[in-house]
Coordinates of C-alpha atoms in Angstrom, one line a residue:
X1 CA -235.9 45.5 -228.8
X2 CA -239.3 44.2 -227.6
X3 CA -241.0 46.9 -225.5
X4 CA -244.4 46.4 -223.9
X5 CA -246.7 48.5 -221.8
X6 CA -249.3 47.3 -219.3
X7 CA -253.0 47.5 -220.4
X8 CA -253.6 50.1 -217.7
X9 CA -250.7 52.3 -218.9
X10 CA -252.0 52.3 -222.5
X11 CA -255.5 53.1 -221.3
X12 CA -254.4 56.1 -219.3
X13 CA -252.3 57.4 -222.3
X14 CA -255.5 57.1 -224.4
X15 CA -257.5 58.9 -221.7
X16 CA -259.7 55.8 -221.0
X17 CA -258.6 54.8 -217.5
X18 CA -260.8 55.5 -214.5
X19 CA -258.3 54.1 -211.9
X20 CA -255.9 56.2 -210.0
X21 CA -252.5 55.2 -211.5
X22 CA -249.6 57.6 -211.3
X23 CA -246.9 55.1 -212.4
X24 CA -246.5 53.8 -216.0
X25 CA -245.5 50.2 -216.3
X26 CA -243.3 49.0 -219.1
X27 CA -241.9 45.5 -219.7
X28 CA -238.6 45.2 -221.7
X29 CA -237.9 41.9 -223.5
X30 CA -239.4 38.5 -223.3
X31 CA -238.4 34.9 -222.4
X32 CA -235.9 35.2 -219.6
X33 CA -232.6 33.3 -219.4
X34 CA -233.5 32.3 -215.9
X35 CA -236.1 29.7 -215.0
X36 CA -238.1 31.0 -212.0
X37 CA -240.8 28.3 -211.6
X38 CA -243.6 30.8 -211.0
X39 CA -242.9 33.3 -213.7
X40 CA -244.7 33.6 -217.1
X41 CA -241.5 34.8 -218.7
X42 CA -239.3 32.0 -217.4
X43 CA -237.2 29.9 -219.7
X44 CA -239.5 26.8 -219.4
X45 CA -242.8 28.7 -219.3
X46 CA -245.4 28.0 -222.0
X47 CA -247.4 31.1 -221.1
X48 CA -248.0 33.6 -223.9
X49 CA -245.1 36.1 -224.1
X50 CA -247.4 39.1 -223.4
X51 CA -248.0 38.0 -219.8
X52 CA -246.2 38.9 -216.6
X53 CA -248.1 37.8 -213.5
X54 CA -251.7 38.2 -214.5
X55 CA -251.2 41.5 -216.4
X56 CA -251.5 41.7 -220.2
X57 CA -248.7 43.7 -221.8
X58 CA -249.1 45.1 -225.3
X59 CA -246.2 45.6 -227.6
X60 CA -245.6 49.3 -228.2
X61 CA -243.2 51.5 -230.2
X62 CA -240.7 53.8 -228.7
X63 CA -242.9 56.7 -229.7
X64 CA -245.0 56.0 -226.6
X65 CA -242.1 56.9 -224.2
X66 CA -242.3 60.6 -224.7
X67 CA -246.1 60.6 -223.9
X68 CA -245.5 59.0 -220.5
X69 CA -243.6 62.1 -219.3
X70 CA -246.8 64.2 -219.4
X71 CA -249.2 61.7 -218.1
X72 CA -247.5 60.0 -215.2
X73 CA -245.4 60.8 -212.1
X74 CA -243.1 57.8 -212.5
X75 CA -242.2 55.0 -214.9
X76 CA -241.3 51.5 -213.8
X77 CA -239.4 49.3 -216.3
X78 CA -239.8 45.6 -215.6
X79 CA -236.7 44.0 -217.2
X80 CA -236.8 40.4 -218.5
X81 CA -233.2 39.0 -218.4
X82 CA -232.6 38.4 -222.1
X83 CA -229.3 38.7 -223.8
X84 CA -228.6 42.3 -224.5
X85 CA -231.1 43.9 -222.1
X86 CA -228.4 46.2 -220.7
X87 CA -227.8 47.7 -224.1
X88 CA -231.5 48.4 -224.5
X89 CA -231.8 49.9 -221.1
X90 CA -229.1 52.4 -222.0
X91 CA -231.3 53.7 -224.8
X92 CA -234.5 53.8 -222.8
X93 CA -233.7 55.2 -219.3
X94 CA -232.4 58.6 -220.6
X95 CA -235.6 59.2 -222.5
X96 CA -237.6 60.2 -219.4
X97 CA -238.0 63.4 -217.5
X98 CA -240.0 61.8 -214.8
X99 CA -238.4 59.5 -212.1
X100 CA -237.5 56.0 -213.4
X101 CA -237.6 52.8 -211.5
X102 CA -235.7 49.8 -213.0
X103 CA -236.7 46.4 -211.8
X104 CA -234.0 44.0 -212.8
X105 CA -232.1 40.9 -211.8
X106 CA -228.8 42.6 -211.6
X107 CA -225.7 40.5 -211.6
X108 CA -223.3 43.0 -210.0
X109 CA -223.2 46.2 -208.1
X110 CA -221.5 47.7 -211.2
X111 CA -224.6 47.0 -213.2
X112 CA -226.8 48.8 -210.6
X113 CA -224.4 51.7 -210.6
X114 CA -224.7 52.1 -214.4
X115 CA -228.5 52.5 -214.2
X116 CA -228.2 55.3 -211.7
X117 CA -225.6 57.0 -213.8
X118 CA -228.0 56.7 -216.8
X119 CA -230.6 58.6 -214.7
X120 CA -232.6 56.0 -212.9
X121 CA -234.2 57.2 -209.6
X122 CA -234.6 53.8 -208.0
X123 CA -233.5 50.2 -208.7
X124 CA -235.4 47.1 -207.6
X125 CA -233.6 43.8 -207.1
X126 CA -236.2 41.2 -206.4
X127 CA -235.5 38.5 -203.9
X128 CA -239.1 37.0 -204.2
X129 CA -238.2 34.0 -202.1
X130 CA -236.7 34.9 -198.7
X131 CA -235.4 31.4 -197.9
X132 CA -232.0 30.2 -199.1
X133 CA -233.0 26.6 -200.0
X134 CA -236.2 27.6 -201.7
X135 CA -234.6 30.5 -203.5
X136 CA -232.0 28.3 -205.0
X137 CA -234.6 25.7 -205.9
X138 CA -237.3 28.0 -207.3
X139 CA -235.4 30.9 -208.7
X140 CA -231.9 29.4 -209.2
X141 CA -228.6 31.0 -208.4
X142 CA -226.9 31.6 -205.1
X143 CA -228.9 33.3 -202.4
X144 CA -226.0 34.8 -200.6
X145 CA -224.7 36.3 -203.8
X146 CA -228.0 37.9 -204.5
X147 CA -228.2 39.4 -201.0
X148 CA -224.7 40.7 -201.4
X149 CA -225.6 42.6 -204.5
X150 CA -228.7 43.9 -202.7
X151 CA -226.8 45.0 -199.6
X152 CA -223.9 46.6 -201.4
X153 CA -226.3 48.5 -203.7
X154 CA -228.2 49.8 -200.7
X155 CA -224.9 51.0 -199.1
X156 CA -223.9 52.8 -202.3
X157 CA -227.3 54.3 -203.0
X158 CA -229.0 54.7 -199.6
X159 CA -232.8 55.0 -199.7
X160 CA -232.9 54.2 -203.5
X161 CA -233.1 50.4 -203.5
X162 CA -236.2 48.3 -203.5
X163 CA -236.8 44.5 -203.3
X164 CA -239.8 42.2 -203.7
X165 CA -241.2 39.4 -201.6
X166 CA -243.8 37.0 -203.0
X167 CA -246.0 35.5 -200.2
X168 CA -246.9 31.9 -200.9
X169 CA -243.9 30.1 -202.4
X170 CA -243.4 27.7 -199.6
X171 CA -241.6 30.1 -197.2
X172 CA -242.7 30.5 -193.6
X173 CA -244.0 33.7 -192.1
X174 CA -240.8 33.9 -190.0
X175 CA -238.7 33.7 -193.2
X176 CA -240.5 36.8 -194.5
X177 CA -240.3 38.7 -191.2
X178 CA -236.6 38.0 -190.7
X179 CA -236.0 39.2 -194.3
X180 CA -238.1 42.4 -193.7
X181 CA -236.1 43.1 -190.6
X182 CA -232.8 42.6 -192.5
X183 CA -234.0 44.9 -195.3
X184 CA -235.3 47.5 -192.9
X185 CA -231.9 47.7 -191.2
X186 CA -230.4 48.5 -194.6
X187 CA -233.0 51.0 -195.6
X188 CA -234.3 48.8 -198.4
X189 CA -238.0 49.1 -199.3
X190 CA -239.8 45.7 -199.4
X191 CA -242.7 45.4 -201.9
X192 CA -245.1 42.7 -201.1
X193 CA -246.8 40.4 -203.7
X194 CA -249.2 37.5 -203.4
X195 CA -248.3 34.4 -205.3
X196 CA -250.4 34.2 -208.4
X197 CA -250.6 30.8 -210.3
X198 CA -250.1 31.4 -214.0
X199 CA -251.1 28.9 -216.6
X200 CA -248.0 27.5 -218.4
X201 CA -245.7 27.8 -215.5
X202 CA -244.3 25.0 -213.3
X203 CA -246.4 26.4 -210.4
X204 CA -249.7 26.8 -212.3
X205 CA -251.5 24.4 -210.0
X206 CA -250.2 25.8 -206.7
X207 CA -252.7 27.5 -204.4
X208 CA -252.6 31.2 -203.6
X209 CA -251.8 32.3 -200.0
X210 CA -254.9 32.8 -197.9
X211 CA -256.0 36.4 -197.5
X212 CA -255.8 36.0 -193.7
X213 CA -252.1 35.1 -193.9
X214 CA -251.4 37.9 -196.4
X215 CA -253.1 40.5 -194.1
X216 CA -250.8 39.4 -191.2
X217 CA -247.7 39.8 -193.3
X218 CA -249.0 43.3 -194.4
X219 CA -249.7 44.3 -190.9
X220 CA -246.3 43.3 -189.4
X221 CA -244.5 44.8 -192.4
X222 CA -246.2 48.1 -191.8
X223 CA -245.7 48.1 -188.0
X224 CA -242.0 47.3 -188.3
X225 CA -241.6 49.9 -191.0
X226 CA -243.2 52.6 -188.7
X227 CA -241.3 51.4 -185.7
X228 CA -244.5 50.6 -183.9
X229 CA -243.3 47.1 -182.9
X230 CA -240.1 45.3 -182.5
X231 CA -239.4 41.9 -184.0
X232 CA -239.7 40.3 -180.6
X233 CA -243.4 41.5 -180.5
X234 CA -244.2 39.0 -183.2
X235 CA -245.1 35.6 -181.9
X236 CA -244.6 32.5 -184.0
X237 CA -245.5 28.9 -183.6
X238 CA -243.0 26.0 -184.0
X239 CA -243.6 26.1 -187.8
X240 CA -242.8 29.8 -188.1
X241 CA -246.4 30.9 -188.5
X242 CA -247.5 34.2 -187.0
X243 CA -250.0 33.5 -184.2
X244 CA -250.0 36.8 -182.4
X245 CA -248.7 40.4 -182.6
X246 CA -248.1 42.2 -179.3
X247 CA -249.8 45.5 -180.4
X248 CA -253.1 47.0 -179.3
X249 CA -254.0 49.4 -182.1
X250 CA -256.6 49.0 -184.8
X251 CA -255.6 47.5 -188.2
X252 CA -254.3 50.5 -190.1
X253 CA -255.8 51.0 -193.6
X254 CA -252.4 52.1 -194.9
X255 CA -251.0 48.6 -194.3
X256 CA -253.3 47.2 -197.0
X257 CA -252.1 49.5 -199.8
X258 CA -249.6 48.5 -202.5
X259 CA -246.1 48.7 -201.3
X260 CA -243.2 49.8 -203.5
X261 CA -241.6 52.9 -205.0
X262 CA -243.3 56.3 -204.7
X263 CA -246.6 56.5 -206.7
X264 CA -246.6 52.7 -207.2
X265 CA -250.1 51.2 -207.3
X266 CA -249.8 48.1 -209.6
X267 CA -253.6 47.8 -210.2
X268 CA -254.7 44.2 -210.2
X269 CA -251.2 42.9 -210.6
X270 CA -251.8 39.8 -208.5
X271 CA -255.6 39.8 -208.2
X272 CA -258.7 39.9 -210.3
X273 CA -261.0 42.9 -210.1
X274 CA -263.6 40.4 -208.7
X275 CA -261.4 39.9 -205.7
X276 CA -260.1 39.0 -203.3
X277 CA -258.0 42.2 -203.3
X278 CA -254.5 41.5 -201.8
X279 CA -252.9 44.9 -202.4
X280 CA -255.3 47.9 -202.3
X281 CA -254.2 50.1 -205.2
X282 CA -256.7 53.0 -204.7
X283 CA -255.6 55.9 -202.5

Protein backbone atom coordinates (compact mmCIF):
# COMPACT_ATOMS: atom_id res chain seq x y z
CA UNK A 1 0.00 0.00 0.00
CA UNK A 2 1.31 3.43 -0.97
CA UNK A 3 -0.28 6.13 1.19
CA UNK A 4 0.43 9.83 0.80
CA UNK A 5 -0.76 12.99 2.53
CA UNK A 6 -0.89 16.47 1.07
CA UNK A 7 1.80 18.92 2.11
CA UNK A 8 -0.79 21.04 3.95
CA UNK A 9 -2.09 18.02 5.86
CA UNK A 10 1.38 17.14 7.12
CA UNK A 11 2.08 20.75 8.05
CA UNK A 12 -1.08 20.93 10.14
CA UNK A 13 -0.30 17.66 11.90
CA UNK A 14 3.09 19.13 12.77
CA UNK A 15 1.55 22.38 13.97
CA UNK A 16 3.11 24.50 11.23
CA UNK A 17 0.10 25.46 9.08
CA UNK A 18 -1.32 28.97 9.22
CA UNK A 19 -4.14 28.26 6.74
CA UNK A 20 -7.63 27.34 7.83
CA UNK A 21 -7.91 23.68 6.81
CA UNK A 22 -10.38 21.36 8.52
CA UNK A 23 -10.11 18.44 6.08
CA UNK A 24 -7.11 16.13 5.88
CA UNK A 25 -6.25 15.02 2.36
CA UNK A 26 -4.82 11.58 1.64
CA UNK A 27 -3.92 9.96 -1.68
CA UNK A 28 -4.03 6.18 -1.89
CA UNK A 29 -1.88 4.50 -4.53
CA UNK A 30 -0.14 5.72 -7.66
CA UNK A 31 -0.22 5.24 -11.44
CA UNK A 32 -3.82 4.70 -12.38
CA UNK A 33 -5.09 1.99 -14.73
CA UNK A 34 -7.10 4.73 -16.48
CA UNK A 35 -5.61 7.29 -18.82
CA UNK A 36 -7.33 10.63 -18.17
CA UNK A 37 -5.35 12.98 -20.39
CA UNK A 38 -5.12 15.81 -17.82
CA UNK A 39 -4.14 13.78 -14.77
CA UNK A 40 -0.66 13.44 -13.27
CA UNK A 41 -1.52 9.90 -12.12
CA UNK A 42 -2.78 8.67 -15.50
CA UNK A 43 -1.34 5.59 -17.14
CA UNK A 44 0.61 7.53 -19.76
CA UNK A 45 1.70 10.44 -17.55
CA UNK A 46 5.39 11.07 -16.99
CA UNK A 47 4.72 13.39 -14.06
CA UNK A 48 6.39 12.46 -10.76
CA UNK A 49 4.25 10.01 -8.80
CA UNK A 50 3.97 12.37 -5.83
CA UNK A 51 1.78 14.85 -7.74
CA UNK A 52 -1.98 15.09 -8.11
CA UNK A 53 -3.09 18.33 -9.74
CA UNK A 54 -0.47 20.85 -8.54
CA UNK A 55 -0.32 19.47 -4.99
CA UNK A 56 2.72 17.65 -3.64
CA UNK A 57 1.86 14.49 -1.73
CA UNK A 58 4.40 12.99 0.66
CA UNK A 59 4.47 9.26 1.37
CA UNK A 60 3.48 8.56 4.98
CA UNK A 61 3.08 5.55 7.22
CA UNK A 62 -0.24 4.31 8.53
CA UNK A 63 0.79 5.68 11.93
CA UNK A 64 -0.32 9.10 10.70
CA UNK A 65 -3.96 8.05 10.42
CA UNK A 66 -4.69 8.11 14.14
CA UNK A 67 -3.31 11.64 14.47
CA UNK A 68 -5.79 12.96 11.91
CA UNK A 69 -8.75 12.17 14.15
CA UNK A 70 -7.65 14.78 16.69
CA UNK A 71 -6.56 17.52 14.30
CA UNK A 72 -9.21 17.58 11.59
CA UNK A 73 -13.00 17.52 11.18
CA UNK A 74 -12.99 15.32 8.06
CA UNK A 75 -10.61 13.20 6.01
CA UNK A 76 -10.76 12.94 2.22
CA UNK A 77 -9.19 9.88 0.60
CA UNK A 78 -8.32 10.48 -3.06
CA UNK A 79 -8.13 7.01 -4.58
CA UNK A 80 -5.92 6.22 -7.56
CA UNK A 81 -7.43 3.29 -9.47
CA UNK A 82 -4.64 0.73 -9.15
CA UNK A 83 -5.14 -3.04 -8.87
CA UNK A 84 -6.17 -3.86 -5.32
CA UNK A 85 -7.23 -0.38 -4.18
CA UNK A 86 -10.50 -1.77 -2.79
CA UNK A 87 -8.66 -4.12 -0.46
CA UNK A 88 -6.56 -1.26 0.88
CA UNK A 89 -9.61 0.97 1.39
CA UNK A 90 -11.17 -1.76 3.53
CA UNK A 91 -8.22 -1.40 5.87
CA UNK A 92 -8.12 2.39 5.96
CA UNK A 93 -11.73 3.64 6.18
CA UNK A 94 -12.53 2.01 9.56
CA UNK A 95 -9.45 3.66 11.13
CA UNK A 96 -11.15 7.04 11.49
CA UNK A 97 -13.50 8.51 14.09
CA UNK A 98 -14.09 11.65 12.03
CA UNK A 99 -16.25 11.66 8.86
CA UNK A 100 -14.58 10.11 5.83
CA UNK A 101 -15.05 11.15 2.21
CA UNK A 102 -13.90 8.69 -0.44
CA UNK A 103 -13.18 10.06 -3.91
CA UNK A 104 -13.03 7.09 -6.26
CA UNK A 105 -13.83 6.04 -9.83
CA UNK A 106 -16.32 3.42 -8.70
CA UNK A 107 -17.21 0.75 -11.24
CA UNK A 108 -20.51 -0.29 -9.66
CA UNK A 109 -23.15 0.75 -7.16
CA UNK A 110 -22.14 -2.31 -5.12
CA UNK A 111 -18.66 -0.84 -4.73
CA UNK A 112 -20.11 2.45 -3.48
CA UNK A 113 -22.34 0.56 -1.05
CA UNK A 114 -19.35 -1.25 0.41
CA UNK A 115 -17.60 2.01 1.29
CA UNK A 116 -20.65 3.25 3.17
CA UNK A 117 -20.87 -0.07 5.00
CA UNK A 118 -17.22 0.35 6.00
CA UNK A 119 -18.05 3.70 7.58
CA UNK A 120 -17.61 6.32 4.85
CA UNK A 121 -19.74 9.45 5.32
CA UNK A 122 -19.67 10.54 1.66
CA UNK A 123 -18.53 9.11 -1.66
CA UNK A 124 -17.44 11.25 -4.59
CA UNK A 125 -17.67 9.90 -8.13
CA UNK A 126 -16.02 12.46 -10.39
CA UNK A 127 -17.44 13.12 -13.83
CA UNK A 128 -14.88 15.88 -14.54
CA UNK A 129 -15.96 16.24 -18.19
CA UNK A 130 -19.74 16.81 -18.50
CA UNK A 131 -19.93 16.11 -22.22
CA UNK A 132 -20.39 12.59 -23.59
CA UNK A 133 -18.01 12.80 -26.54
CA UNK A 134 -15.30 14.63 -24.60
CA UNK A 135 -15.66 12.33 -21.59
CA UNK A 136 -15.11 9.23 -23.68
CA UNK A 137 -12.18 10.84 -25.50
CA UNK A 138 -10.44 12.46 -22.52
CA UNK A 139 -11.31 10.15 -19.61
CA UNK A 140 -12.23 6.94 -21.41
CA UNK A 141 -15.13 4.62 -20.62
CA UNK A 142 -18.84 5.01 -21.25
CA UNK A 143 -20.40 8.28 -20.14
CA UNK A 144 -23.88 6.83 -19.71
CA UNK A 145 -22.53 4.02 -17.52
CA UNK A 146 -20.72 6.54 -15.34
CA UNK A 147 -23.85 8.65 -14.93
CA UNK A 148 -25.87 5.53 -14.14
CA UNK A 149 -23.58 4.65 -11.23
CA UNK A 150 -23.70 8.25 -10.01
CA UNK A 151 -27.49 8.44 -10.24
CA UNK A 152 -28.19 5.06 -8.61
CA UNK A 153 -25.74 5.81 -5.81
CA UNK A 154 -27.54 9.10 -5.15
CA UNK A 155 -30.86 7.24 -4.99
CA UNK A 156 -29.50 4.73 -2.48
CA UNK A 157 -27.58 7.26 -0.38
CA UNK A 158 -29.49 10.55 -0.67
CA UNK A 159 -27.48 13.64 0.19
CA UNK A 160 -24.25 11.65 0.51
CA UNK A 161 -22.90 11.69 -3.05
CA UNK A 162 -20.57 14.27 -4.58
CA UNK A 163 -19.19 14.66 -8.09
CA UNK A 164 -16.54 16.87 -9.70
CA UNK A 165 -16.54 19.10 -12.76
CA UNK A 166 -13.32 20.52 -14.21
CA UNK A 167 -13.85 23.77 -16.10
CA UNK A 168 -11.63 24.11 -19.16
CA UNK A 169 -11.44 20.70 -20.86
CA UNK A 170 -13.21 21.73 -24.03
CA UNK A 171 -16.78 21.66 -22.76
CA UNK A 172 -19.20 24.55 -23.19
CA UNK A 173 -20.74 26.56 -20.38
CA UNK A 174 -24.07 25.00 -21.32
CA UNK A 175 -22.62 21.50 -20.90
CA UNK A 176 -21.67 22.41 -17.34
CA UNK A 177 -24.96 24.12 -16.51
CA UNK A 178 -27.03 21.24 -17.92
CA UNK A 179 -25.01 18.81 -15.80
CA UNK A 180 -25.32 20.94 -12.67
CA UNK A 181 -29.11 21.01 -13.14
CA UNK A 182 -29.11 17.23 -13.63
CA UNK A 183 -27.05 16.72 -10.47
CA UNK A 184 -29.11 19.22 -8.48
CA UNK A 185 -32.30 17.32 -9.32
CA UNK A 186 -30.69 14.21 -7.80
CA UNK A 187 -29.31 15.96 -4.69
CA UNK A 188 -25.72 15.43 -5.84
CA UNK A 189 -23.18 18.04 -4.72
CA UNK A 190 -21.03 19.38 -7.57
CA UNK A 191 -17.46 20.38 -6.71
CA UNK A 192 -15.92 22.82 -9.18
CA UNK A 193 -12.29 22.72 -10.28
CA UNK A 194 -10.35 24.82 -12.76
CA UNK A 195 -8.30 22.87 -15.26
CA UNK A 196 -4.63 22.97 -14.29
CA UNK A 197 -2.02 22.00 -16.90
CA UNK A 198 0.47 19.58 -15.35
CA UNK A 199 3.86 18.86 -16.88
CA UNK A 200 4.12 15.27 -18.06
CA UNK A 201 0.46 14.91 -18.99
CA UNK A 202 -1.01 14.91 -22.48
CA UNK A 203 -2.68 18.26 -21.70
CA UNK A 204 0.40 19.98 -20.28
CA UNK A 205 0.31 22.71 -22.95
CA UNK A 206 -3.38 23.51 -22.76
CA UNK A 207 -4.45 26.87 -21.38
CA UNK A 208 -6.31 27.32 -18.14
CA UNK A 209 -9.87 28.69 -18.24
CA UNK A 210 -10.15 32.44 -17.91
CA UNK A 211 -10.99 33.70 -14.44
CA UNK A 212 -13.95 35.57 -15.94
CA UNK A 213 -15.42 32.33 -17.30
CA UNK A 214 -14.82 30.49 -14.05
CA UNK A 215 -16.55 33.22 -12.04
CA UNK A 216 -19.63 32.92 -14.27
CA UNK A 217 -19.75 29.18 -13.67
CA UNK A 218 -19.33 29.69 -9.93
CA UNK A 219 -22.12 32.27 -9.89
CA UNK A 220 -24.72 30.24 -11.78
CA UNK A 221 -23.83 27.11 -9.79
CA UNK A 222 -24.43 28.97 -6.54
CA UNK A 223 -27.63 30.65 -7.73
CA UNK A 224 -29.07 27.36 -8.98
CA UNK A 225 -28.13 25.62 -5.75
CA UNK A 226 -29.85 28.30 -3.67
CA UNK A 227 -32.91 28.33 -5.97
CA UNK A 228 -32.33 32.02 -6.70
CA UNK A 229 -32.64 31.47 -10.45
CA UNK A 230 -34.04 28.86 -12.80
CA UNK A 231 -32.13 27.35 -15.74
CA UNK A 232 -34.13 29.49 -18.15
CA UNK A 233 -32.68 32.62 -16.49
CA UNK A 234 -29.25 31.75 -17.90
CA UNK A 235 -28.74 33.14 -21.40
CA UNK A 236 -26.31 31.39 -23.78
CA UNK A 237 -25.02 32.33 -27.19
CA UNK A 238 -25.05 29.92 -30.14
CA UNK A 239 -21.83 28.29 -28.90
CA UNK A 240 -23.19 27.56 -25.44
CA UNK A 241 -21.32 30.41 -23.75
CA UNK A 242 -23.01 32.26 -20.89
CA UNK A 243 -23.66 35.83 -21.99
CA UNK A 244 -26.12 36.93 -19.31
CA UNK A 245 -27.85 35.85 -16.11
CA UNK A 246 -31.29 37.26 -15.36
CA UNK A 247 -30.63 38.16 -11.73
CA UNK A 248 -30.29 41.57 -10.10
CA UNK A 249 -28.35 40.82 -6.92
CA UNK A 250 -24.71 41.51 -6.12
CA UNK A 251 -22.11 38.82 -6.69
CA UNK A 252 -22.27 36.72 -3.49
CA UNK A 253 -18.89 36.09 -1.85
CA UNK A 254 -20.04 32.61 -0.89
CA UNK A 255 -20.09 31.65 -4.59
CA UNK A 256 -16.31 32.07 -4.76
CA UNK A 257 -15.55 29.55 -2.05
CA UNK A 258 -14.35 26.00 -2.57
CA UNK A 259 -17.26 23.68 -3.23
CA UNK A 260 -17.34 20.12 -1.99
CA UNK A 261 -18.02 18.04 1.09
CA UNK A 262 -18.50 19.77 4.47
CA UNK A 263 -15.25 21.39 5.69
CA UNK A 264 -13.57 21.00 2.29
CA UNK A 265 -11.21 23.84 1.38
CA UNK A 266 -8.56 22.22 -0.90
CA UNK A 267 -6.03 25.07 -0.42
CA UNK A 268 -4.23 25.91 -3.67
CA UNK A 269 -5.31 22.65 -5.29
CA UNK A 270 -5.66 24.28 -8.69
CA UNK A 271 -3.92 27.62 -8.24
CA UNK A 272 -0.63 29.06 -7.07
CA UNK A 273 -0.59 31.20 -3.90
CA UNK A 274 0.53 33.98 -6.25
CA UNK A 275 -2.87 33.77 -8.00
CA UNK A 276 -5.15 34.05 -9.71
CA UNK A 277 -7.28 32.35 -7.07
CA UNK A 278 -10.06 30.28 -8.63
CA UNK A 279 -11.50 28.69 -5.47
CA UNK A 280 -11.30 30.82 -2.33
CA UNK A 281 -10.33 28.43 0.46
CA UNK A 282 -10.39 30.80 3.42
CA UNK A 283 -13.61 31.18 5.32
